[in-house]
């Protein structure tokens, strides 16, 4: 198992990651199942190769958070971010093309997601990037699942319910790995292909704390245990602490600690 890719920039590392995966996949035994986890870093750094044509304009030439403020036009920065995502997509396309050329695409479950969103001062409070609040701009991510069994298991209509990365493991365990245990034996998530009941809240975490997110508020708790109740745009509101939600969240956080 490799833990990092070599390269002087995020985009160079991503190119090497993809090339190394292609070489590795070519050497695998096609009669046996394989698992791959590819982490593309270019969007984190708003990076792409110098010779990669910008896809969205106008675009800033470089990223400098010190120059940003609440009155900065986000479009040029966002366009650089979009181009970096476009570049990462081009590398993912090579992986998918390889699966297709080997006749494995229809028998491969592909999951594309992100570990966080990327705020562009969406709420006009001078927040840029990620890991600074728990608003939708920073915590909502795409979660695309394609492959065998998806059409049979997924809900066909649009559902406006809270989901979480916590749901990934029970969905895979129940539907693809033959695990029959109750999901609570090993996960705080739920099977996305099962009978899904909307949650009252979800948990999201960052380096220095965590947030309990409901449909209309955020309980932001820092590392010292101090908390603030905010609306969904990260502005303080006067509201009593929901003790029940908080107790359930603390139990969930500590359920598997030994």
Coordinates of C-alpha atoms in Angstrom, one line a residue:
X1 CA 0.0 0.0 0.0
X2 CA 1.4 3.4 -1.0
X3 CA 0.7 6.4 1.1
X4 CA 1.9 9.3 -1.1
X5 CA 2.8 10.2 -4.7
X6 CA 6.0 11.7 -5.8
X7 CA 6.1 15.2 -7.5
X8 CA 6.9 18.8 -7.0
X9 CA 3.3 20.0 -7.3
X10 CA -0.2 18.6 -6.7
X11 CA -0.8 18.2 -10.4
X12 CA 2.5 16.4 -11.0
X13 CA 1.7 14.1 -8.1
X14 CA -1.7 13.4 -9.6
X15 CA -0.2 12.6 -13.0
X16 CA 2.2 10.2 -11.3
X17 CA -0.6 8.6 -9.3
X18 CA -2.6 7.9 -12.4
X19 CA 0.4 6.6 -14.4
X20 CA 1.4 4.3 -11.5
X21 CA -2.1 3.0 -11.1
X22 CA -2.3 2.2 -14.9
X23 CA 1.0 0.2 -14.6
X24 CA -0.2 -1.5 -11.5
X25 CA -3.6 -2.4 -12.9
X26 CA -2.0 -3.9 -16.1
X27 CA -0.1 -6.3 -13.8
X28 CA -3.1 -7.5 -11.8
X29 CA -4.7 -10.9 -12.1
X30 CA -7.9 -10.2 -14.0
X31 CA -9.6 -13.3 -12.5
X32 CA -9.4 -11.8 -9.0
X33 CA -11.2 -8.8 -7.5
X34 CA -9.2 -5.7 -6.8
X35 CA -9.6 -2.5 -4.7
X36 CA -8.2 0.9 -5.5
X37 CA -8.3 4.2 -3.7
X38 CA -7.1 7.2 -5.7
X39 CA -6.8 10.6 -4.0
X40 CA -6.5 13.5 -6.4
X41 CA -4.9 16.6 -4.8
X42 CA -5.0 19.1 -7.6
X43 CA -8.3 20.7 -6.6
X44 CA -7.0 21.3 -3.0
X45 CA -4.2 23.4 -4.5
X46 CA -6.1 24.9 -7.4
X47 CA -3.3 23.4 -9.4
X48 CA -2.9 22.1 -13.0
X49 CA 0.1 21.8 -15.3
X50 CA 1.4 25.0 -16.9
X51 CA 0.5 23.7 -20.4
X52 CA -3.0 22.8 -19.4
X53 CA -5.4 25.2 -21.1
X54 CA -7.6 27.1 -18.7
X55 CA -11.2 26.0 -19.3
X56 CA -12.9 28.9 -17.5
X57 CA -12.1 32.6 -17.7
X58 CA -11.4 35.1 -16.2
X59 CA -9.0 33.3 -14.0
X60 CA -6.4 34.3 -11.4
X61 CA -2.8 33.2 -12.2
X62 CA -2.0 32.2 -8.6
X63 CA -3.7 31.7 -5.3
X64 CA -3.0 34.1 -2.4
X65 CA -5.4 33.9 0.5
X66 CA -3.9 37.1 2.0
X67 CA -5.3 39.1 -0.8
X68 CA -8.8 37.9 -0.4
X69 CA -11.5 39.8 1.5
X70 CA -15.3 39.9 1.7
X71 CA -15.5 42.2 -1.3
X72 CA -13.3 40.1 -3.6
X73 CA -14.9 38.9 -6.8
X74 CA -14.9 35.1 -6.4
X75 CA -15.3 34.4 -10.1
X76 CA -11.6 34.5 -11.2
X77 CA -10.6 32.3 -8.2
X78 CA -13.5 29.9 -8.7
X79 CA -12.6 29.6 -12.4
X80 CA -9.1 28.5 -11.4
X81 CA -10.6 25.9 -9.0
X82 CA -12.9 24.7 -11.7
X83 CA -10.0 24.3 -14.1
X84 CA -8.1 22.2 -11.5
X85 CA -11.2 20.0 -11.1
X86 CA -11.4 19.7 -14.9
X87 CA -7.8 18.5 -14.9
X88 CA -8.4 16.0 -12.2
X89 CA -11.5 14.8 -14.2
X90 CA -9.2 14.2 -17.2
X91 CA -7.1 11.9 -15.1
X92 CA -10.1 10.0 -13.8
X93 CA -11.1 9.6 -17.4
X94 CA -7.9 7.6 -18.1
X95 CA -8.7 5.3 -15.2
X96 CA -12.2 4.7 -16.5
X97 CA -10.9 4.2 -20.1
X98 CA -8.5 1.5 -18.8
X99 CA -11.3 -0.3 -17.0
X100 CA -13.3 -0.2 -20.2
X101 CA -10.4 -1.4 -22.4
X102 CA -9.9 -4.4 -20.2
X103 CA -13.7 -5.2 -20.2
X104 CA -14.0 -4.6 -16.5
X105 CA -16.0 -1.4 -16.4
X106 CA -19.4 -3.0 -16.2
X107 CA -18.2 -5.2 -13.4
X108 CA -16.6 -2.4 -11.4
X109 CA -18.2 -0.2 -8.7
X110 CA -16.9 3.3 -9.1
X111 CA -17.4 5.9 -6.3
X112 CA -16.4 9.5 -6.9
X113 CA -16.6 11.9 -4.0
X114 CA -14.7 14.6 -2.1
X115 CA -13.6 15.1 1.5
X116 CA -15.0 18.6 1.7
X117 CA -16.4 21.4 -0.3
X118 CA -14.7 24.7 -1.2
X119 CA -16.2 28.0 -0.1
X120 CA -15.8 31.1 -2.3
X121 CA -17.2 33.6 0.3
X122 CA -20.6 32.1 -0.4
X123 CA -22.1 33.6 2.8
X124 CA -20.3 37.0 2.5
X125 CA -18.4 36.4 5.8
X126 CA -14.9 36.3 4.2
X127 CA -14.6 32.5 4.4
X128 CA -12.5 31.0 1.6
X129 CA -11.5 27.4 1.0
X130 CA -12.4 24.8 3.7
X131 CA -11.9 23.7 7.3
X132 CA -13.2 26.9 8.7
X133 CA -17.0 26.4 9.2
X134 CA -19.7 23.8 8.7
X135 CA -21.9 25.6 6.1
X136 CA -23.1 23.7 3.0
X137 CA -20.4 25.5 1.0
X138 CA -17.7 23.6 2.9
X139 CA -19.3 20.3 3.9
X140 CA -21.6 19.3 1.0
X141 CA -19.8 17.2 -1.6
X142 CA -20.7 15.1 -4.7
X143 CA -21.2 11.4 -4.1
X144 CA -21.4 9.6 -7.4
X145 CA -21.9 5.8 -7.5
X146 CA -21.8 3.9 -10.8
X147 CA -21.7 0.1 -11.3
X148 CA -23.4 -3.2 -10.8
X149 CA -26.3 -3.2 -8.5
X150 CA -26.7 0.5 -8.3
X151 CA -29.9 0.9 -10.3
X152 CA -31.5 -2.0 -8.3
X153 CA -30.5 -0.5 -4.9
X154 CA -30.7 3.2 -5.3
X155 CA -33.8 5.2 -4.8
X156 CA -35.0 6.3 -8.2
X157 CA -36.6 9.6 -7.2
X158 CA -34.9 12.7 -5.8
X159 CA -34.6 12.5 -2.0
X160 CA -33.9 15.6 0.1
X161 CA -32.4 13.8 3.1
X162 CA -29.2 14.0 5.1
X163 CA -26.6 11.5 4.0
X164 CA -23.0 11.2 5.1
X165 CA -19.7 9.5 4.3
X166 CA -20.5 7.4 7.3
X167 CA -23.0 5.7 5.0
X168 CA -20.3 4.4 2.6
X169 CA -19.1 1.4 4.7
X170 CA -22.5 -0.1 5.5
X171 CA -23.7 0.4 1.9
X172 CA -20.7 -1.5 0.6
X173 CA -20.8 -4.1 3.4
X174 CA -24.5 -4.9 2.9
X175 CA -24.7 -4.8 -0.9
X176 CA -21.3 -5.9 -2.1
X177 CA -19.3 -7.7 0.6
X178 CA -22.0 -10.1 1.9
X179 CA -22.1 -8.8 5.5
X180 CA -25.4 -9.6 7.2
X181 CA -24.7 -8.1 10.6
X182 CA -26.8 -5.2 11.8
X183 CA -24.9 -2.0 10.6
X184 CA -24.7 -0.8 14.2
X185 CA -22.2 -3.6 14.9
X186 CA -19.6 -1.8 12.9
X187 CA -20.8 1.6 11.7
X188 CA -22.7 4.7 12.7
X189 CA -23.9 5.1 9.1
X190 CA -26.8 3.6 7.2
X191 CA -27.3 1.5 4.0
X192 CA -28.0 4.1 1.3
X193 CA -29.6 1.3 -0.8
X194 CA -31.9 0.2 2.0
X195 CA -35.0 1.8 3.5
X196 CA -33.5 5.2 4.2
X197 CA -35.1 7.4 6.9
X198 CA -34.1 11.0 7.0
X199 CA -31.9 12.0 10.0
X200 CA -32.5 15.0 12.2
X201 CA -28.8 15.8 12.1
X202 CA -25.4 14.8 10.8
X203 CA -21.9 15.3 12.2
X204 CA -19.0 16.9 10.4
X205 CA -15.5 17.4 11.8
X206 CA -12.5 19.6 11.3
X207 CA -9.0 19.8 12.8
X208 CA -10.1 21.8 15.9
X209 CA -13.7 20.6 16.6
X210 CA -16.9 19.3 15.1
X211 CA -20.3 20.5 14.1
X212 CA -23.8 19.0 14.6
X213 CA -25.7 20.1 11.5
X214 CA -29.5 20.1 11.4
X215 CA -31.7 21.2 8.5
X216 CA -31.8 24.8 9.9
X217 CA -28.9 25.2 12.3
X218 CA -25.3 24.3 13.2
X219 CA -23.9 23.6 16.6
X220 CA -20.2 24.4 16.3
X221 CA -18.1 22.9 19.1
X222 CA -14.4 23.7 19.4
X223 CA -11.6 21.6 20.8
X224 CA -12.1 23.1 24.3
X225 CA -15.8 22.1 24.3
X226 CA -17.1 25.6 23.9
X227 CA -20.0 25.8 21.5
X228 CA -22.0 28.3 19.4
X229 CA -25.3 27.9 17.7
X230 CA -25.4 29.3 14.2
X231 CA -27.8 29.5 11.3
X232 CA -26.9 27.7 8.0
X233 CA -25.0 30.8 6.8
X234 CA -22.7 30.6 9.9
X235 CA -24.3 33.6 11.7
X236 CA -25.1 33.3 15.4
X237 CA -28.7 32.8 16.4
X238 CA -30.5 32.8 19.8
X239 CA -31.6 29.2 20.3
X240 CA -31.5 26.8 23.2
X241 CA -29.1 23.8 23.0
X242 CA -30.9 20.7 21.7
X243 CA -29.8 18.4 24.5
X244 CA -31.2 15.2 22.9
X245 CA -29.3 15.8 19.6
X246 CA -26.1 16.6 21.5
X247 CA -26.3 13.5 23.7
X248 CA -26.9 11.3 20.6
X249 CA -24.0 12.9 18.8
X250 CA -21.6 12.4 21.7
X251 CA -22.6 8.8 21.9
X252 CA -22.0 8.3 18.2
X253 CA -18.6 9.9 18.3
X254 CA -17.5 7.7 21.2
X255 CA -19.3 4.5 20.3
X256 CA -16.3 2.5 19.0
X257 CA -13.6 4.1 21.3
X258 CA -11.8 1.6 23.5

